[in-house]
Amino acid sequence: MKMFFKKEVGSRAATMKIEVDYMKIPLFNLLSMIYEIDLYPLWFPFCKSVKQISQPSKARKLAAIELMLPFPLHNRFDCLYGVGINRLKTNGSLIVVVKSIELLDEAKILPIFTNENLEKKNKSLVNMLTYFYGHEIIPISKTEIRMRSIFKVDP
């Protein structure tokens, strides 16, 4: 695994890139893990809660996530819109792209949610901004993959 980190000058945003040349995991299991967002608090140590707000299609979800960070950091909140894209026939890969809803075209997402679904329950949470979060998953076989991920967040 290779990891690259870049802190942007004059900004709080940080970008991270991860490349995994080989991972022994069945593709179906990995995709199930990505898809089952309600189980993230069981699998990811800093994830306190995830609430699916809407699922406009099988490959699209809108969710609110709360991250529990160690002291002295405040917990974070973000509302994310994610899309899965099947490019197996054209490029031999699957892509998952996620962004904070604040960065999306309002006309595209207004029919999906209402503001009362997105209100933070705890006012002490810090609003996080996910500029982009993307995974490219390239199956090598039914039980092996390569993966590239990149994300830019303002924590």
CSV table of N, CA and C in Angstrom, one decimal:
chain,number,residue,atom,x,y,z
A,1,MET,N,0.9,-1.2,0.0
A,1,MET,CA,0.0,0.0,0.0
A,1,MET,C,0.9,1.2,0.0
A,2,LYS,N,0.5,2.2,-0.8
A,2,LYS,CA,1.2,3.5,-0.9
A,2,LYS,C,0.2,4.6,-0.5
A,3,MET,N,0.7,5.5,0.4
A,3,MET,CA,-0.1,6.6,0.8
A,3,MET,C,0.6,7.9,0.6
A,4,PHE,N,-0.1,8.9,0.1
A,4,PHE,CA,0.4,10.2,-0.2
A,4,PHE,C,-0.5,11.2,0.5
A,5,PHE,N,0.1,12.2,1.1
A,5,PHE,CA,-0.7,13.2,1.8
A,5,PHE,C,-0.2,14.6,1.4
A,6,LYS,N,-1.1,15.5,1.2
A,6,LYS,CA,-0.8,16.9,0.8
A,6,LYS,C,-1.7,17.9,1.6
A,7,LYS,N,-1.0,18.8,2.3
A,7,LYS,CA,-1.8,19.8,3.0
A,7,LYS,C,-1.7,21.1,2.1
A,8,GLU,N,-2.8,21.7,1.9
A,8,GLU,CA,-2.9,22.8,0.9
A,8,GLU,C,-2.5,24.1,1.7
A,9,VAL,N,-1.6,24.8,1.1
A,9,VAL,CA,-1.1,26.1,1.6
A,9,VAL,C,-2.2,27.1,1.7
A,10,GLY,N,-2.4,27.7,2.8
A,10,GLY,CA,-3.5,28.8,2.9
A,10,GLY,C,-4.9,28.2,3.1
A,11,SER,N,-5.0,26.9,3.3
A,11,SER,CA,-6.3,26.3,3.4
A,11,SER,C,-6.3,25.2,4.5
A,12,ARG,N,-7.4,24.9,5.1
A,12,ARG,CA,-7.5,23.8,6.1
A,12,ARG,C,-7.6,22.5,5.4
A,13,ALA,N,-7.9,22.5,4.1
A,13,ALA,CA,-8.1,21.2,3.3
A,13,ALA,C,-6.9,20.4,3.2
A,14,ALA,N,-7.0,19.1,3.2
A,14,ALA,CA,-6.0,18.1,3.0
A,14,ALA,C,-6.4,17.1,2.0
A,15,THR,N,-5.5,16.6,1.2
A,15,THR,CA,-5.7,15.6,0.2
A,15,THR,C,-4.9,14.4,0.5
A,16,MET,N,-5.5,13.2,0.3
A,16,MET,CA,-4.8,12.0,0.6
A,16,MET,C,-5.1,11.0,-0.6
A,17,LYS,N,-4.0,10.4,-1.0
A,17,LYS,CA,-4.2,9.4,-2.1
A,17,LYS,C,-3.6,8.1,-1.6
A,18,ILE,N,-4.4,7.0,-1.9
A,18,ILE,CA,-4.0,5.7,-1.4
A,18,ILE,C,-4.0,4.7,-2.6
A,19,GLU,N,-3.0,4.0,-2.8
A,19,GLU,CA,-2.9,3.0,-3.9
A,19,GLU,C,-2.6,1.6,-3.3
A,20,VAL,N,-3.5,0.7,-3.6
A,20,VAL,CA,-3.3,-0.7,-3.1
A,20,VAL,C,-3.1,-1.6,-4.4
A,21,ASP,N,-1.9,-2.1,-4.6
A,21,ASP,CA,-1.6,-2.9,-5.8
A,21,ASP,C,-2.3,-4.3,-5.7
A,22,TYR,N,-2.4,-4.8,-4.5
A,22,TYR,CA,-3.0,-6.2,-4.4
A,22,TYR,C,-3.7,-6.3,-3.1
A,23,MET,N,-5.0,-6.7,-3.1
A,23,MET,CA,-5.7,-7.0,-1.9
A,23,MET,C,-6.5,-8.3,-2.1
A,24,LYS,N,-6.3,-9.2,-1.2
A,24,LYS,CA,-7.1,-10.5,-1.2
A,24,LYS,C,-8.4,-10.3,-0.5
A,25,ILE,N,-9.4,-10.0,-1.3
A,25,ILE,CA,-10.8,-9.8,-0.7
A,25,ILE,C,-11.7,-10.1,-1.9
A,26,PRO,N,-12.8,-10.9,-1.7
A,26,PRO,CA,-13.8,-11.1,-2.7
A,26,PRO,C,-14.4,-9.7,-3.1
A,27,LEU,N,-14.6,-9.5,-4.3
A,27,LEU,CA,-15.1,-8.2,-4.8
A,27,LEU,C,-16.5,-8.0,-4.2
A,28,PHE,N,-17.3,-9.0,-4.2
A,28,PHE,CA,-18.7,-8.9,-3.6
A,28,PHE,C,-18.7,-8.5,-2.2
A,29,ASN,N,-17.7,-9.0,-1.4
A,29,ASN,CA,-17.6,-8.6,0.0
A,29,ASN,C,-17.2,-7.2,0.2
A,30,LEU,N,-16.3,-6.7,-0.6
A,30,LEU,CA,-15.9,-5.3,-0.6
A,30,LEU,C,-17.0,-4.4,-1.0
A,31,LEU,N,-17.7,-4.7,-2.0
A,31,LEU,CA,-18.8,-3.9,-2.5
A,31,LEU,C,-20.0,-3.9,-1.4
A,32,SER,N,-20.2,-5.0,-0.8
A,32,SER,CA,-21.2,-5.0,0.3
A,32,SER,C,-20.8,-4.1,1.4
A,33,MET,N,-19.5,-4.1,1.8
A,33,MET,CA,-19.0,-3.3,2.9
A,33,MET,C,-19.2,-1.8,2.5
A,34,ILE,N,-18.9,-1.4,1.3
A,34,ILE,CA,-19.1,0.0,0.9
A,34,ILE,C,-20.6,0.3,0.9
A,35,TYR,N,-21.4,-0.6,0.4
A,35,TYR,CA,-22.9,-0.3,0.3
A,35,TYR,C,-23.6,-0.2,1.6
A,36,GLU,N,-23.2,-1.0,2.6
A,36,GLU,CA,-24.0,-1.1,3.8
A,36,GLU,C,-23.5,0.0,4.8
A,37,ILE,N,-23.9,1.2,4.5
A,37,ILE,CA,-23.4,2.4,5.3
A,37,ILE,C,-23.9,2.3,6.7
A,38,ASP,N,-25.0,1.7,7.0
A,38,ASP,CA,-25.5,1.7,8.4
A,38,ASP,C,-24.6,0.9,9.3
A,39,LEU,N,-23.7,0.0,8.7
A,39,LEU,CA,-22.8,-0.8,9.5
A,39,LEU,C,-21.5,-0.1,9.7
A,40,TYR,N,-21.2,1.0,9.1
A,40,TYR,CA,-19.9,1.7,9.3
A,40,TYR,C,-19.5,1.9,10.7
A,41,PRO,N,-20.4,2.2,11.6
A,41,PRO,CA,-19.9,2.4,13.0
A,41,PRO,C,-19.3,1.1,13.6
A,42,LEU,N,-19.7,-0.1,13.1
A,42,LEU,CA,-19.1,-1.4,13.6
A,42,LEU,C,-17.7,-1.6,13.0
A,43,TRP,N,-17.5,-1.1,11.8
A,43,TRP,CA,-16.3,-1.4,11.1
A,43,TRP,C,-15.2,-0.4,11.2
A,44,PHE,N,-15.6,0.9,11.3
A,44,PHE,CA,-14.6,2.0,11.3
A,44,PHE,C,-14.6,2.7,12.7
A,45,PRO,N,-13.4,2.7,13.3
A,45,PRO,CA,-13.3,3.1,14.7
A,45,PRO,C,-13.8,4.5,15.0
A,46,PHE,N,-13.6,5.4,14.1
A,46,PHE,CA,-13.9,6.8,14.4
A,46,PHE,C,-15.4,7.2,14.0
A,47,CYS,N,-16.1,6.3,13.4
A,47,CYS,CA,-17.4,6.5,12.9
A,47,CYS,C,-18.4,6.3,14.0
A,48,LYS,N,-19.0,7.3,14.5
A,48,LYS,CA,-20.0,7.2,15.6
A,48,LYS,C,-21.3,6.8,15.1
A,49,SER,N,-21.8,7.4,14.0
A,49,SER,CA,-23.1,7.1,13.5
A,49,SER,C,-23.2,7.5,12.0
A,50,VAL,N,-24.1,6.7,11.3
A,50,VAL,CA,-24.4,7.0,9.9
A,50,VAL,C,-25.9,6.8,9.8
A,51,LYS,N,-26.5,7.8,9.2
A,51,LYS,CA,-28.0,7.7,8.9
A,51,LYS,C,-28.2,7.9,7.4
A,52,GLN,N,-28.8,6.9,6.8
A,52,GLN,CA,-29.2,7.0,5.4
A,52,GLN,C,-30.4,7.9,5.3
A,53,ILE,N,-30.3,8.9,4.6
A,53,ILE,CA,-31.4,9.9,4.5
A,53,ILE,C,-32.3,9.5,3.3
A,54,SER,N,-31.6,9.1,2.2
A,54,SER,CA,-32.4,8.8,1.0
A,54,SER,C,-31.6,7.9,0.1
A,55,GLN,N,-32.3,7.1,-0.7
A,55,GLN,CA,-31.6,6.2,-1.7
A,55,GLN,C,-32.4,6.3,-3.0
A,56,PRO,N,-32.1,7.4,-3.8
A,56,PRO,CA,-32.9,7.6,-5.0
A,56,PRO,C,-32.7,6.5,-6.0
A,57,SER,N,-31.7,5.7,-6.0
A,57,SER,CA,-31.5,4.5,-6.9
A,57,SER,C,-30.6,3.6,-6.2
A,58,LYS,N,-30.4,2.4,-6.8
A,58,LYS,CA,-29.5,1.4,-6.2
A,58,LYS,C,-28.1,1.9,-6.0
A,59,ALA,N,-27.7,2.7,-6.9
A,59,ALA,CA,-26.3,3.2,-6.9
A,59,ALA,C,-26.1,4.6,-6.4
A,60,ARG,N,-27.1,5.2,-5.7
A,60,ARG,CA,-27.0,6.5,-5.2
A,60,ARG,C,-27.6,6.5,-3.8
A,61,LYS,N,-26.8,7.2,-2.9
A,61,LYS,CA,-27.3,7.4,-1.5
A,61,LYS,C,-26.9,8.7,-1.0
A,62,LEU,N,-27.8,9.2,-0.1
A,62,LEU,CA,-27.6,10.4,0.7
A,62,LEU,C,-27.6,10.0,2.1
A,63,ALA,N,-26.5,10.4,2.8
A,63,ALA,CA,-26.4,10.0,4.2
A,63,ALA,C,-25.7,11.1,5.1
A,64,ALA,N,-26.1,11.1,6.4
A,64,ALA,CA,-25.4,12.0,7.4
A,64,ALA,C,-24.5,11.1,8.2
A,65,ILE,N,-23.3,11.6,8.4
A,65,ILE,CA,-22.3,10.8,9.1
A,65,ILE,C,-21.7,11.7,10.3
A,66,GLU,N,-21.5,11.0,11.4
A,66,GLU,CA,-20.9,11.7,12.5
A,66,GLU,C,-19.6,10.9,12.9
A,67,LEU,N,-18.5,11.7,12.9
A,67,LEU,CA,-17.2,11.1,13.3
A,67,LEU,C,-16.8,11.5,14.7
A,68,MET,N,-16.4,10.5,15.5
A,68,MET,CA,-16.0,10.8,16.9
A,68,MET,C,-14.5,10.8,16.9
A,69,LEU,N,-13.9,11.9,17.2
A,69,LEU,CA,-12.5,12.1,17.2
A,69,LEU,C,-11.9,12.1,18.6
A,70,PRO,N,-10.6,11.8,18.8
A,70,PRO,CA,-10.1,11.8,20.1
A,70,PRO,C,-9.9,13.2,20.6
A,71,PHE,N,-9.9,13.4,21.9
A,71,PHE,CA,-9.6,14.6,22.6
A,71,PHE,C,-8.3,15.2,22.2
A,72,PRO,N,-8.1,16.4,21.9
A,72,PRO,CA,-8.9,17.6,22.1
A,72,PRO,C,-9.8,18.0,20.9
A,73,LEU,N,-9.8,17.1,19.9
A,73,LEU,CA,-10.6,17.4,18.7
A,73,LEU,C,-12.1,17.3,18.9
A,74,HIS,N,-12.9,18.1,18.2
A,74,HIS,CA,-14.3,18.0,18.3
A,74,HIS,C,-14.8,17.0,17.3
A,75,ASN,N,-16.0,16.4,17.6
A,75,ASN,CA,-16.6,15.5,16.7
A,75,ASN,C,-17.0,16.2,15.4
A,76,ARG,N,-17.0,15.5,14.3
A,76,ARG,CA,-17.4,16.1,13.0
A,76,ARG,C,-18.7,15.5,12.5
A,77,PHE,N,-19.3,16.3,11.6
A,77,PHE,CA,-20.6,16.0,11.0
A,77,PHE,C,-20.4,16.3,9.5
A,78,ASP,N,-21.0,15.5,8.6
A,78,ASP,CA,-21.0,15.8,7.2
A,78,ASP,C,-22.3,15.1,6.6
A,79,CYS,N,-22.8,15.7,5.6
A,79,CYS,CA,-23.9,15.1,4.9
A,79,CYS,C,-23.4,14.8,3.5
A,80,LEU,N,-23.4,13.6,3.1
A,80,LEU,CA,-22.7,13.1,1.9
A,80,LEU,C,-23.6,12.5,0.9
A,81,TYR,N,-23.3,12.8,-0.4
A,81,TYR,CA,-24.0,12.2,-1.5
A,81,TYR,C,-23.1,11.3,-2.3
A,82,GLY,N,-23.4,10.0,-2.4
A,82,GLY,CA,-22.5,9.0,-3.0
A,82,GLY,C,-23.1,8.4,-4.2
A,83,VAL,N,-22.3,8.1,-5.2
A,83,VAL,CA,-22.7,7.4,-6.4
A,83,VAL,C,-21.8,6.3,-6.8
A,84,GLY,N,-22.3,5.2,-7.1
A,84,GLY,CA,-21.5,4.0,-7.6
A,84,GLY,C,-21.7,3.9,-9.1
A,85,ILE,N,-20.5,3.7,-9.8
A,85,ILE,CA,-20.6,3.6,-11.3
A,85,ILE,C,-19.9,2.3,-11.7
A,86,ASN,N,-20.6,1.5,-12.5
A,86,ASN,CA,-20.1,0.3,-13.0
A,86,ASN,C,-19.4,0.5,-14.4
A,87,ARG,N,-18.1,0.4,-14.4
A,87,ARG,CA,-17.3,0.6,-15.6
A,87,ARG,C,-16.6,-0.7,-16.0
A,88,LEU,N,-17.1,-1.8,-15.5
A,88,LEU,CA,-16.5,-3.1,-15.7
A,88,LEU,C,-16.3,-3.4,-17.2
A,89,LYS,N,-17.4,-3.2,-18.0
A,89,LYS,CA,-17.3,-3.5,-19.4
A,89,LYS,C,-16.5,-2.6,-20.2
A,90,THR,N,-16.4,-1.3,-19.8
A,90,THR,CA,-15.7,-0.3,-20.6
A,90,THR,C,-14.3,-0.1,-20.1
A,91,ASN,N,-14.0,0.0,-18.8
A,91,ASN,CA,-12.7,0.3,-18.3
A,91,ASN,C,-12.2,-0.8,-17.4
A,92,GLY,N,-13.0,-1.8,-17.1
A,92,GLY,CA,-12.6,-2.9,-16.2
A,92,GLY,C,-12.5,-2.5,-14.7
A,93,SER,N,-13.3,-1.5,-14.3
A,93,SER,CA,-13.3,-1.0,-12.9
A,93,SER,C,-14.7,-0.6,-12.5
A,94,LEU,N,-14.8,-0.4,-11.2
A,94,LEU,CA,-16.0,0.2,-10.5
A,94,LEU,C,-15.5,1.4,-9.8
A,95,ILE,N,-16.4,2.4,-9.8
A,95,ILE,CA,-16.0,3.7,-9.1
A,95,ILE,C,-17.1,4.1,-8.2
A,96,VAL,N,-16.6,4.6,-7.0
A,96,VAL,CA,-17.5,5.2,-6.0
A,96,VAL,C,-17.1,6.6,-5.8
A,97,VAL,N,-18.0,7.5,-6.0
A,97,VAL,CA,-17.7,9.0,-5.8
A,97,VAL,C,-18.6,9.5,-4.7
A,98,VAL,N,-18.0,10.3,-3.8
A,98,VAL,CA,-18.8,10.9,-2.7
A,98,VAL,C,-18.4,12.4,-2.5
A,99,LYS,N,-19.4,13.2,-2.2
A,99,LYS,CA,-19.2,14.6,-2.0
A,99,LYS,C,-20.1,15.1,-0.9
A,100,SER,N,-19.7,16.2,-0.2
A,100,SER,CA,-20.6,16.9,0.7
A,100,SER,C,-21.7,17.5,-0.2
A,101,ILE,N,-22.9,17.5,0.4
A,101,ILE,CA,-24.1,18.1,-0.4
A,101,ILE,C,-23.9,19.5,-0.6
A,102,GLU,N,-23.2,20.3,0.2
A,102,GLU,CA,-23.0,21.7,0.0
A,102,GLU,C,-22.3,22.0,-1.3
A,103,LEU,N,-21.6,21.0,-1.9
A,103,LEU,CA,-20.8,21.2,-3.1
A,103,LEU,C,-21.6,20.8,-4.3
A,104,LEU,N,-22.8,20.3,-4.2
A,104,LEU,CA,-23.6,19.8,-5.3
A,104,LEU,C,-24.5,20.9,-5.9
A,105,ASP,N,-24.9,20.7,-7.1
A,105,ASP,CA,-25.8,21.6,-7.7
A,105,ASP,C,-27.2,21.4,-7.0
A,106,GLU,N,-27.7,22.5,-6.4
A,106,GLU,CA,-28.9,22.4,-5.6
A,106,GLU,C,-30.1,21.9,-6.3
A,107,ALA,N,-30.2,22.2,-7.6
A,107,ALA,CA,-31.4,21.8,-8.4
A,107,ALA,C,-31.4,20.3,-8.6
A,108,LYS,N,-30.2,19.6,-8.5
A,108,LYS,CA,-30.1,18.2,-8.7
A,108,LYS,C,-30.5,17.4,-7.4
A,109,ILE,N,-30.2,18.0,-6.3
A,109,ILE,CA,-30.4,17.3,-5.0
A,109,ILE,C,-31.7,17.7,-4.2
A,110,LEU,N,-32.3,18.8,-4.5
A,110,LEU,CA,-33.4,19.2,-3.7
A,110,LEU,C,-34.5,18.2,-3.7
A,111,PRO,N,-34.9,17.5,-4.8
A,111,PRO,CA,-35.9,16.5,-4.7
A,111,PRO,C,-35.6,15.3,-3.8
A,112,ILE,N,-34.3,15.2,-3.5
A,112,ILE,CA,-33.9,14.0,-2.7
A,112,ILE,C,-34.1,14.1,-1.2
A,113,PHE,N,-34.0,15.3,-0.7
A,113,PHE,CA,-34.1,15.4,0.8
A,113,PHE,C,-34.8,16.7,1.2
A,114,THR,N,-35.1,16.7,2.5
A,114,THR,CA,-35.7,17.9,3.1
A,114,THR,C,-34.7,18.4,4.2
A,115,ASN,N,-34.8,19.7,4.5
A,115,ASN,CA,-33.8,20.2,5.4
A,115,ASN,C,-33.9,19.6,6.8
A,116,GLU,N,-35.1,19.2,7.3
A,116,GLU,CA,-35.2,18.6,8.6
A,116,GLU,C,-34.5,17.3,8.7
A,117,ASN,N,-34.2,16.6,7.6
A,117,ASN,CA,-33.4,15.4,7.6
A,117,ASN,C,-31.9,15.7,7.9
A,118,LEU,N,-31.5,16.9,7.6
A,118,LEU,CA,-30.1,17.2,7.6
A,118,LEU,C,-29.6,18.0,8.8
A,119,GLU,N,-30.5,18.3,9.7
A,119,GLU,CA,-30.1,19.1,10.8
A,119,GLU,C,-29.2,18.3,11.7
A,120,LYS,N,-28.2,18.9,12.2
A,120,LYS,CA,-27.3,18.3,13.2
A,120,LYS,C,-28.1,18.2,14.5
A,121,LYS,N,-28.1,17.0,15.1
A,121,LYS,CA,-28.7,16.8,16.4
A,121,LYS,C,-27.9,17.5,17.5
A,122,ASN,N,-26.6,17.5,17.4
A,122,ASN,CA,-25.8,18.0,18.4
A,122,ASN,C,-25.1,19.3,17.9
A,123,LYS,N,-25.4,20.4,18.4
A,123,LYS,CA,-24.8,21.7,17.9
A,123,LYS,C,-23.3,21.8,18.1
A,124,SER,N,-22.7,21.0,19.0
A,124,SER,CA,-21.3,21.1,19.2
A,124,SER,C,-20.5,20.4,18.1
A,125,LEU,N,-21.1,19.7,17.2
A,125,LEU,CA,-20.4,19.1,16.1
A,125,LEU,C,-19.8,20.1,15.1
A,126,VAL,N,-18.6,19.8,14.6
A,126,VAL,CA,-18.0,20.7,13.6
A,126,VAL,C,-18.4,20.2,12.3
A,127,ASN,N,-18.8,21.1,11.4
A,127,ASN,CA,-19.2,20.7,10.1
A,127,ASN,C,-18.0,20.4,9.2
A,128,MET,N,-17.9,19.2,8.7
A,128,MET,CA,-16.8,18.8,7.9
A,128,MET,C,-17.2,19.0,6.4
A,129,LEU,N,-16.3,19.2,5.5
A,129,LEU,CA,-16.6,19.4,4.1
A,129,LEU,C,-15.7,18.4,3.3
A,130,THR,N,-16.4,17.5,2.6
A,130,THR,CA,-15.7,16.6,1.7
A,130,THR,C,-15.8,17.1,0.3
A,131,TYR,N,-14.7,17.6,-0.2
A,131,TYR,CA,-14.7,18.1,-1.6
A,131,TYR,C,-14.9,17.0,-2.6
A,132,PHE,N,-14.2,15.8,-2.4
A,132,PHE,CA,-14.4,14.6,-3.2
A,132,PHE,C,-13.8,13.5,-2.4
A,133,TYR,N,-14.3,12.3,-2.7
A,133,TYR,CA,-13.8,11.1,-2.1
A,133,TYR,C,-14.1,10.0,-3.2
A,134,GLY,N,-13.1,9.5,-3.7
A,134,GLY,CA,-13.3,8.5,-4.8
A,134,GLY,C,-12.5,7.2,-4.6
A,135,HIS,N,-13.1,6.1,-5.0
A,135,HIS,CA,-12.5,4.8,-5.0
A,135,HIS,C,-12.6,4.3,-6.5
A,136,GLU,N,-11.5,3.8,-7.0
A,136,GLU,CA,-11.5,3.0,-8.2
A,136,GLU,C,-11.1,1.6,-7.8
A,137,ILE,N,-12.0,0.7,-8.0
A,137,ILE,CA,-11.8,-0.7,-7.7
A,137,ILE,C,-11.6,-1.5,-9.0
A,138,ILE,N,-10.5,-2.2,-9.1
A,138,ILE,CA,-10.2,-3.0,-10.3
A,138,ILE,C,-10.1,-4.4,-9.9
A,139,PRO,N,-11.0,-5.2,-10.3
A,139,PRO,CA,-11.0,-6.7,-10.0
A,139,PRO,C,-9.8,-7.3,-10.8
A,140,ILE,N,-9.1,-8.1,-10.1
A,140,ILE,CA,-8.0,-8.9,-10.7
A,140,ILE,C,-8.6,-10.3,-10.9
A,141,SER,N,-9.3,-10.8,-9.9
A,141,SER,CA,-10.1,-12.1,-10.0
A,141,SER,C,-11.3,-11.9,-9.1
A,142,LYS,N,-12.0,-13.0,-8.9
A,142,LYS,CA,-13.2,-12.9,-8.0
A,142,LYS,C,-12.8,-12.7,-6.6
A,143,THR,N,-11.6,-13.0,-6.2
A,143,THR,CA,-11.1,-12.8,-4.8
A,143,THR,C,-10.0,-11.9,-4.6
A,144,GLU,N,-9.6,-11.1,-5.7
A,144,GLU,CA,-8.5,-10.2,-5.6
A,144,GLU,C,-8.8,-8.9,-6.3
A,145,ILE,N,-8.3,-7.8,-5.7
A,145,ILE,CA,-8.6,-6.5,-6.4
A,145,ILE,C,-7.3,-5.6,-6.3
A,146,ARG,N,-7.3,-4.6,-7.1
A,146,ARG,CA,-6.5,-3.4,-6.9
A,146,ARG,C,-7.4,-2.3,-6.6
A,147,MET,N,-6.9,-1.3,-5.9
A,147,MET,CA,-7.8,-0.1,-5.6
A,147,MET,C,-6.9,1.1,-5.5
A,148,ARG,N,-7.5,2.2,-6.0
A,148,ARG,CA,-7.0,3.5,-5.8
A,148,ARG,C,-8.0,4.4,-5.2
A,149,SER,N,-7.6,5.2,-4.3
A,149,SER,CA,-8.5,6.1,-3.6
A,149,SER,C,-7.9,7.5,-3.5
A,150,ILE,N,-8.7,8.5,-3.6
A,150,ILE,CA,-8.3,9.8,-3.4
A,150,ILE,C,-9.4,10.6,-2.7
A,151,PHE,N,-9.0,11.5,-1.7
A,151,PHE,CA,-10.0,12.3,-1.1
A,151,PHE,C,-9.4,13.6,-0.7
A,152,LYS,N,-10.3,14.6,-0.7
A,152,LYS,CA,-9.9,15.9,-0.2
A,152,LYS,C,-11.0,16.4,0.7
A,153,VAL,N,-10.6,16.7,2.0
A,153,VAL,CA,-11.5,17.1,3.0
A,153,VAL,C,-11.0,18.4,3.7
A,154,ASP,N,-12.0,19.1,4.2
A,154,ASP,CA,-11.7,20.2,5.1
A,154,ASP,C,-12.3,19.8,6.4
A,155,PRO,N,-11.4,19.3,7.3
A,155,PRO,CA,-11.9,18.7,8.5
A,155,PRO,C,-12.4,19.7,9.5
